């Protein structure tokens, strides 16, 4: 993997085949800055270009907050270059949508505003039992516009409307009931380990191509989706991992994945 760009606001660590990205702005409740946005985008790009990286875990430093959203204290979070057709936060969501490396949100505390976008852009999310989730932008005269693009497919419309219009949060138990997160636990790392333990022994090739397929068909109509998946299923069977997986099944042994 190429050398990691240095930033004191986003820590990057490889734990075996898993890239851990920690927003390290605990004094600002891990609010998003330009450096954090750039660092997340760069890291996810490198993960997708490195077959040795099997997953990316995104979290916040400490236990109080996963991410509080934009840094309102800086006074610059909502100053845009209106000549630029694409904005940094939106581009990160686009990048996550194209990622074929699984992204896991480790929600270790308050997940607010833009933090909801970071959580929602991930393929899976686990939360601490004390985590809270909210879209409080209306309280400061704003609205979670970009976040709607990644949250809209996860929450029922009436629930999403209530959260946006009232600014009132939900707790971890409600988030689990609404399928906003996969698991909730007093020990959030136990949930992360549970997911990783059941993912890392599976075919890397199947997961990467499978995520590509899942994300491609999300916005397709039924017939378009069926035509696309018909074209993909044969490609799955052509991989070395597919041949090895079927051979291992017949020989009653654990497969040795090549990731190809």
mmCIF file of C-alpha atoms in Angstrom:
data_model
loop_
_atom_site.group_PDB
_atom_site.id
_atom_site.type_symbol
_atom_site.label_atom_id
_atom_site.label_comp_id
_atom_site.label_asym_id
_atom_site.label_seq_id
_atom_site.Cartn_x
_atom_site.Cartn_y
_atom_site.Cartn_z
ATOM 1 C CA UNK A 1 0.000 0.000 0.000
ATOM 2 C CA UNK A 2 1.327 3.514 -0.792
ATOM 3 C CA UNK A 3 2.526 5.664 2.095
ATOM 4 C CA UNK A 4 -0.292 7.001 4.236
ATOM 5 C CA UNK A 5 -0.769 10.796 4.063
ATOM 6 C CA UNK A 6 -0.189 12.347 7.493
ATOM 7 C CA UNK A 7 -3.084 14.071 9.278
ATOM 8 C CA UNK A 8 -3.563 14.666 12.982
ATOM 9 C CA UNK A 9 -7.336 14.793 12.524
ATOM 10 C CA UNK A 10 -7.788 11.335 10.992
ATOM 11 C CA UNK A 11 -5.870 8.336 12.298
ATOM 12 C CA UNK A 12 -5.301 5.442 9.928
ATOM 13 C CA UNK A 13 -4.260 2.007 11.125
ATOM 14 C CA UNK A 14 -4.051 -1.403 9.478
ATOM 15 C CA UNK A 15 -5.173 -4.217 11.766
ATOM 16 C CA UNK A 16 -4.417 -7.247 9.666
ATOM 17 C CA UNK A 17 -6.463 -6.899 6.462
ATOM 18 C CA UNK A 18 -8.773 -4.258 7.983
ATOM 19 C CA UNK A 19 -8.185 -0.519 7.588
ATOM 20 C CA UNK A 20 -9.324 1.473 10.623
ATOM 21 C CA UNK A 21 -10.082 5.176 10.132
ATOM 22 C CA UNK A 22 -10.623 7.180 13.325
ATOM 23 C CA UNK A 23 -11.764 10.801 13.285
ATOM 24 C CA UNK A 24 -9.494 12.240 15.971
ATOM 25 C CA UNK A 25 -11.151 15.507 16.976
ATOM 26 C CA UNK A 26 -12.553 14.430 20.319
ATOM 27 C CA UNK A 27 -12.589 17.981 21.698
ATOM 28 C CA UNK A 28 -14.956 18.933 18.833
ATOM 29 C CA UNK A 29 -17.025 15.743 19.162
ATOM 30 C CA UNK A 30 -15.212 14.433 16.074
ATOM 31 C CA UNK A 31 -16.740 17.090 13.846
ATOM 32 C CA UNK A 32 -15.948 16.971 10.135
ATOM 33 C CA UNK A 33 -13.209 19.238 8.796
ATOM 34 C CA UNK A 34 -11.685 19.620 5.353
ATOM 35 C CA UNK A 35 -8.751 17.471 6.442
ATOM 36 C CA UNK A 36 -11.099 14.735 7.666
ATOM 37 C CA UNK A 37 -13.042 14.731 4.383
ATOM 38 C CA UNK A 38 -9.861 14.603 2.312
ATOM 39 C CA UNK A 39 -8.350 11.910 4.510
ATOM 40 C CA UNK A 40 -11.427 9.686 4.343
ATOM 41 C CA UNK A 41 -11.608 10.001 0.566
ATOM 42 C CA UNK A 42 -7.908 9.265 0.091
ATOM 43 C CA UNK A 43 -8.002 6.266 2.420
ATOM 44 C CA UNK A 44 -11.092 4.707 0.829
ATOM 45 C CA UNK A 45 -9.534 5.155 -2.618
ATOM 46 C CA UNK A 46 -6.340 3.408 -1.517
ATOM 47 C CA UNK A 47 -8.320 0.603 0.112
ATOM 48 C CA UNK A 48 -10.173 -0.032 -3.137
ATOM 49 C CA UNK A 49 -6.893 -0.183 -5.050
ATOM 50 C CA UNK A 50 -5.304 -2.686 -2.663
ATOM 51 C CA UNK A 51 -6.589 -6.267 -2.788
ATOM 52 C CA UNK A 52 -5.022 -6.935 0.626
ATOM 53 C CA UNK A 53 -7.559 -4.616 2.296
ATOM 54 C CA UNK A 54 -10.683 -6.614 3.098
ATOM 55 C CA UNK A 55 -12.725 -4.011 4.997
ATOM 56 C CA UNK A 56 -12.677 -0.411 6.226
ATOM 57 C CA UNK A 57 -13.950 0.505 9.707
ATOM 58 C CA UNK A 58 -14.854 4.173 10.269
ATOM 59 C CA UNK A 59 -15.206 5.467 13.831
ATOM 60 C CA UNK A 60 -14.602 8.427 16.127
ATOM 61 C CA UNK A 61 -12.110 8.941 18.933
ATOM 62 C CA UNK A 62 -13.280 8.434 22.511
ATOM 63 C CA UNK A 63 -16.736 7.334 23.614
ATOM 64 C CA UNK A 64 -18.822 10.535 23.486
ATOM 65 C CA UNK A 65 -19.245 10.934 19.749
ATOM 66 C CA UNK A 66 -18.947 9.049 16.496
ATOM 67 C CA UNK A 67 -19.240 12.303 14.552
ATOM 68 C CA UNK A 68 -21.149 15.493 15.307
ATOM 69 C CA UNK A 69 -21.311 16.589 11.679
ATOM 70 C CA UNK A 70 -19.943 19.880 10.376
ATOM 71 C CA UNK A 71 -17.691 21.937 12.639
ATOM 72 C CA UNK A 72 -19.943 24.922 13.348
ATOM 73 C CA UNK A 73 -17.335 26.484 15.626
ATOM 74 C CA UNK A 74 -14.989 27.050 12.683
ATOM 75 C CA UNK A 75 -17.477 29.324 10.917
ATOM 76 C CA UNK A 76 -16.342 28.019 7.519
ATOM 77 C CA UNK A 77 -18.213 24.717 7.176
ATOM 78 C CA UNK A 78 -20.909 26.129 4.902
ATOM 79 C CA UNK A 79 -18.754 28.369 2.728
ATOM 80 C CA UNK A 80 -18.810 26.797 -0.745
ATOM 81 C CA UNK A 81 -17.228 27.451 -4.101
ATOM 82 C CA UNK A 82 -20.479 27.788 -6.020
ATOM 83 C CA UNK A 83 -18.632 27.553 -9.334
ATOM 84 C CA UNK A 84 -17.705 23.951 -8.461
ATOM 85 C CA UNK A 85 -20.477 21.545 -9.526
ATOM 86 C CA UNK A 86 -19.419 18.886 -7.002
ATOM 87 C CA UNK A 87 -18.853 19.448 -3.281
ATOM 88 C CA UNK A 88 -16.450 17.518 -1.055
ATOM 89 C CA UNK A 89 -18.993 15.827 1.226
ATOM 90 C CA UNK A 90 -21.172 14.797 -1.709
ATOM 91 C CA UNK A 91 -18.116 13.408 -3.483
ATOM 92 C CA UNK A 92 -17.319 11.268 -0.439
ATOM 93 C CA UNK A 93 -20.834 9.801 -0.609
ATOM 94 C CA UNK A 94 -20.333 9.093 -4.320
ATOM 95 C CA UNK A 95 -17.038 7.400 -3.554
ATOM 96 C CA UNK A 96 -18.605 5.233 -0.851
ATOM 97 C CA UNK A 97 -21.353 4.202 -3.271
ATOM 98 C CA UNK A 98 -18.680 2.971 -5.689
ATOM 99 C CA UNK A 99 -16.562 1.202 -3.054
ATOM 100 C CA UNK A 100 -16.286 -2.551 -3.453
ATOM 101 C CA UNK A 101 -14.467 -2.862 -0.130
ATOM 102 C CA UNK A 102 -17.056 -3.186 2.670
ATOM 103 C CA UNK A 103 -17.333 -0.033 4.781
ATOM 104 C CA UNK A 104 -18.370 -0.531 8.414
ATOM 105 C CA UNK A 105 -19.445 2.327 10.688
ATOM 106 C CA UNK A 106 -18.458 1.794 14.326
ATOM 107 C CA UNK A 107 -20.850 4.213 16.034
ATOM 108 C CA UNK A 108 -19.258 4.744 19.433
ATOM 109 C CA UNK A 109 -21.399 7.684 20.573
ATOM 110 C CA UNK A 110 -23.450 10.584 19.241
ATOM 111 C CA UNK A 111 -24.053 10.375 15.488
ATOM 112 C CA UNK A 112 -25.416 13.711 14.380
ATOM 113 C CA UNK A 113 -26.052 15.701 11.192
ATOM 114 C CA UNK A 114 -23.235 14.964 8.732
ATOM 115 C CA UNK A 115 -22.177 12.111 11.004
ATOM 116 C CA UNK A 116 -25.448 10.450 10.005
ATOM 117 C CA UNK A 117 -24.243 10.720 6.424
ATOM 118 C CA UNK A 118 -20.930 9.032 7.250
ATOM 119 C CA UNK A 119 -22.789 6.232 9.019
ATOM 120 C CA UNK A 120 -25.386 5.853 6.254
ATOM 121 C CA UNK A 121 -22.822 5.742 3.434
ATOM 122 C CA UNK A 122 -21.319 2.610 5.003
ATOM 123 C CA UNK A 123 -22.478 -0.858 3.993
ATOM 124 C CA UNK A 124 -22.970 -1.949 7.604
ATOM 125 C CA UNK A 125 -23.136 -0.180 10.953
ATOM 126 C CA UNK A 126 -22.821 -1.273 14.567
ATOM 127 C CA UNK A 127 -23.546 0.959 17.542
ATOM 128 C CA UNK A 128 -22.820 1.264 21.216
ATOM 129 C CA UNK A 129 -25.929 1.037 23.370
ATOM 130 C CA UNK A 130 -25.415 4.665 24.486
ATOM 131 C CA UNK A 131 -25.265 6.014 20.915
ATOM 132 C CA UNK A 132 -27.845 8.544 19.733
ATOM 133 C CA UNK A 133 -28.742 9.461 16.165
ATOM 134 C CA UNK A 134 -30.088 12.788 14.999
ATOM 135 C CA UNK A 135 -30.526 15.387 12.273
ATOM 136 C CA UNK A 136 -30.561 18.647 14.260
ATOM 137 C CA UNK A 137 -29.759 20.995 11.365
ATOM 138 C CA UNK A 138 -33.119 22.818 11.606
ATOM 139 C CA UNK A 139 -32.085 24.064 15.049
ATOM 140 C CA UNK A 140 -29.426 26.250 13.391
ATOM 141 C CA UNK A 141 -31.471 27.208 10.328
ATOM 142 C CA UNK A 142 -30.190 24.474 8.016
ATOM 143 C CA UNK A 143 -31.434 21.185 6.579
ATOM 144 C CA UNK A 144 -29.620 17.827 6.031
ATOM 145 C CA UNK A 145 -29.924 18.039 2.247
ATOM 146 C CA UNK A 146 -26.971 15.914 1.096
ATOM 147 C CA UNK A 147 -27.491 13.402 3.896
ATOM 148 C CA UNK A 148 -30.999 12.695 2.559
ATOM 149 C CA UNK A 149 -29.424 11.053 -0.492
ATOM 150 C CA UNK A 150 -27.822 8.310 1.618
ATOM 151 C CA UNK A 151 -30.415 8.107 4.403
ATOM 152 C CA UNK A 152 -33.494 8.013 2.182
ATOM 153 C CA UNK A 153 -33.113 4.333 1.372
ATOM 154 C CA UNK A 154 -32.500 3.332 4.994
ATOM 155 C CA UNK A 155 -35.274 5.006 6.991
ATOM 156 C CA UNK A 156 -39.045 5.025 6.418
ATOM 157 C CA UNK A 157 -40.081 8.360 4.915
ATOM 158 C CA UNK A 158 -42.243 9.441 7.854
ATOM 159 C CA UNK A 159 -39.485 8.678 10.353
ATOM 160 C CA UNK A 160 -36.952 10.559 8.234
ATOM 161 C CA UNK A 161 -39.325 13.516 7.860
ATOM 162 C CA UNK A 162 -39.896 13.695 11.619
ATOM 163 C CA UNK A 163 -36.169 13.600 12.353
ATOM 164 C CA UNK A 164 -35.437 16.303 9.762
ATOM 165 C CA UNK A 165 -38.325 18.615 10.643
ATOM 166 C CA UNK A 166 -38.242 18.365 14.443
ATOM 167 C CA UNK A 167 -34.509 17.833 14.876
ATOM 168 C CA UNK A 168 -35.258 15.288 17.607
ATOM 169 C CA UNK A 169 -32.874 12.306 17.946
ATOM 170 C CA UNK A 170 -33.498 8.592 18.336
ATOM 171 C CA UNK A 171 -31.604 6.200 20.594
ATOM 172 C CA UNK A 172 -29.659 3.072 19.681
ATOM 173 C CA UNK A 173 -32.562 0.727 20.406
ATOM 174 C CA UNK A 174 -34.800 2.687 18.033
ATOM 175 C CA UNK A 175 -32.049 2.741 15.402
ATOM 176 C CA UNK A 176 -31.812 -1.037 15.597
ATOM 177 C CA UNK A 177 -35.590 -1.449 15.373
ATOM 178 C CA UNK A 178 -35.592 0.759 12.253
ATOM 179 C CA UNK A 179 -32.725 -1.263 10.706
ATOM 180 C CA UNK A 180 -30.537 1.831 10.648
ATOM 181 C CA UNK A 181 -27.793 -0.267 12.281
ATOM 182 C CA UNK A 182 -27.028 -3.982 12.135
ATOM 183 C CA UNK A 183 -26.196 -4.564 15.780
ATOM 184 C CA UNK A 184 -26.235 -2.730 19.138
ATOM 185 C CA UNK A 185 -24.108 -3.751 22.098
ATOM 186 C CA UNK A 186 -22.659 -2.364 25.323
ATOM 187 C CA UNK A 187 -19.323 -3.424 23.813
ATOM 188 C CA UNK A 188 -19.294 -1.985 20.296
ATOM 189 C CA UNK A 189 -15.987 -3.678 19.479
ATOM 190 C CA UNK A 190 -17.598 -7.037 20.155
ATOM 191 C CA UNK A 191 -20.083 -6.259 17.388
ATOM 192 C CA UNK A 192 -17.324 -5.151 15.011
ATOM 193 C CA UNK A 193 -15.384 -8.342 15.733
ATOM 194 C CA UNK A 194 -18.521 -10.431 15.168
ATOM 195 C CA UNK A 195 -19.019 -8.928 11.701
ATOM 196 C CA UNK A 196 -15.361 -9.109 10.707
ATOM 197 C CA UNK A 197 -15.042 -12.675 11.970
ATOM 198 C CA UNK A 198 -17.858 -13.783 9.684
ATOM 199 C CA UNK A 199 -16.628 -11.796 6.702
ATOM 200 C CA UNK A 200 -12.878 -12.308 6.552
ATOM 201 C CA UNK A 201 -13.139 -16.074 6.026
ATOM 202 C CA UNK A 202 -15.367 -15.591 2.963
ATOM 203 C CA UNK A 203 -14.296 -15.129 -0.660
ATOM 204 C CA UNK A 204 -12.723 -11.696 -1.250
ATOM 205 C CA UNK A 205 -13.599 -11.913 -4.943
ATOM 206 C CA UNK A 206 -17.247 -12.747 -4.262
ATOM 207 C CA UNK A 207 -17.580 -9.896 -1.762
ATOM 208 C CA UNK A 208 -15.989 -7.266 -4.016
ATOM 209 C CA UNK A 209 -17.905 -8.255 -7.133
ATOM 210 C CA UNK A 210 -21.028 -8.816 -5.062
ATOM 211 C CA UNK A 211 -20.911 -5.309 -3.581
ATOM 212 C CA UNK A 212 -20.371 -3.916 -7.070
ATOM 213 C CA UNK A 213 -23.505 -5.742 -8.225
ATOM 214 C CA UNK A 214 -25.609 -4.731 -5.201
ATOM 215 C CA UNK A 215 -24.754 -1.062 -5.586
ATOM 216 C CA UNK A 216 -25.248 -1.022 -9.353
ATOM 217 C CA UNK A 217 -28.820 -2.313 -9.189
ATOM 218 C CA UNK A 218 -30.028 -0.087 -6.317
ATOM 219 C CA UNK A 219 -31.386 2.591 -8.645
ATOM 220 C CA UNK A 220 -32.443 0.255 -11.469
ATOM 221 C CA UNK A 221 -35.969 -0.684 -12.449
ATOM 222 C CA UNK A 222 -36.850 -4.383 -12.126
ATOM 223 C CA UNK A 223 -36.231 -5.454 -15.731
ATOM 224 C CA UNK A 224 -32.997 -3.460 -15.944
ATOM 225 C CA UNK A 225 -31.865 -5.007 -12.659
ATOM 226 C CA UNK A 226 -32.701 -8.533 -13.832
ATOM 227 C CA UNK A 227 -30.821 -8.045 -17.101
ATOM 228 C CA UNK A 228 -27.772 -6.742 -15.249
ATOM 229 C CA UNK A 229 -27.726 -9.540 -12.669
ATOM 230 C CA UNK A 230 -28.189 -12.149 -15.422
ATOM 231 C CA UNK A 231 -24.981 -10.821 -16.966
ATOM 232 C CA UNK A 232 -23.152 -10.883 -13.632
ATOM 233 C CA UNK A 233 -23.937 -14.364 -12.317
ATOM 234 C CA UNK A 234 -21.819 -16.054 -14.972
ATOM 235 C CA UNK A 235 -18.878 -13.791 -14.119
ATOM 236 C CA UNK A 236 -18.992 -14.857 -10.462
ATOM 237 C CA UNK A 237 -18.581 -18.465 -11.580
ATOM 238 C CA UNK A 238 -15.492 -17.609 -13.662
ATOM 239 C CA UNK A 239 -13.391 -16.442 -10.703
ATOM 240 C CA UNK A 240 -10.644 -18.541 -9.128
ATOM 241 C CA UNK A 241 -12.418 -18.175 -5.786
ATOM 242 C CA UNK A 242 -15.587 -19.736 -7.209
ATOM 243 C CA UNK A 243 -13.645 -22.728 -8.512
ATOM 244 C CA UNK A 244 -11.814 -23.106 -5.197
ATOM 245 C CA UNK A 245 -14.979 -22.707 -3.135
ATOM 246 C CA UNK A 246 -16.833 -25.430 -5.018
ATOM 247 C CA UNK A 247 -13.815 -27.751 -4.950
ATOM 248 C CA UNK A 248 -13.377 -27.219 -1.205
ATOM 249 C CA UNK A 249 -17.083 -27.952 -0.684
ATOM 250 C CA UNK A 250 -16.762 -31.271 -2.513
ATOM 251 C CA UNK A 251 -13.555 -32.144 -0.668
ATOM 252 C CA UNK A 252 -15.056 -31.143 2.701
ATOM 253 C CA UNK A 253 -12.264 -28.705 3.603
ATOM 254 C CA UNK A 254 -11.854 -24.984 4.179
ATOM 255 C CA UNK A 255 -11.283 -23.017 0.973
ATOM 256 C CA UNK A 256 -7.988 -21.242 0.355
ATOM 257 C CA UNK A 257 -9.060 -17.988 -1.268
ATOM 258 C CA UNK A 258 -6.837 -16.222 -3.786
ATOM 259 C CA UNK A 259 -9.127 -13.198 -4.042
ATOM 260 C CA UNK A 260 -9.198 -13.541 -7.832
#
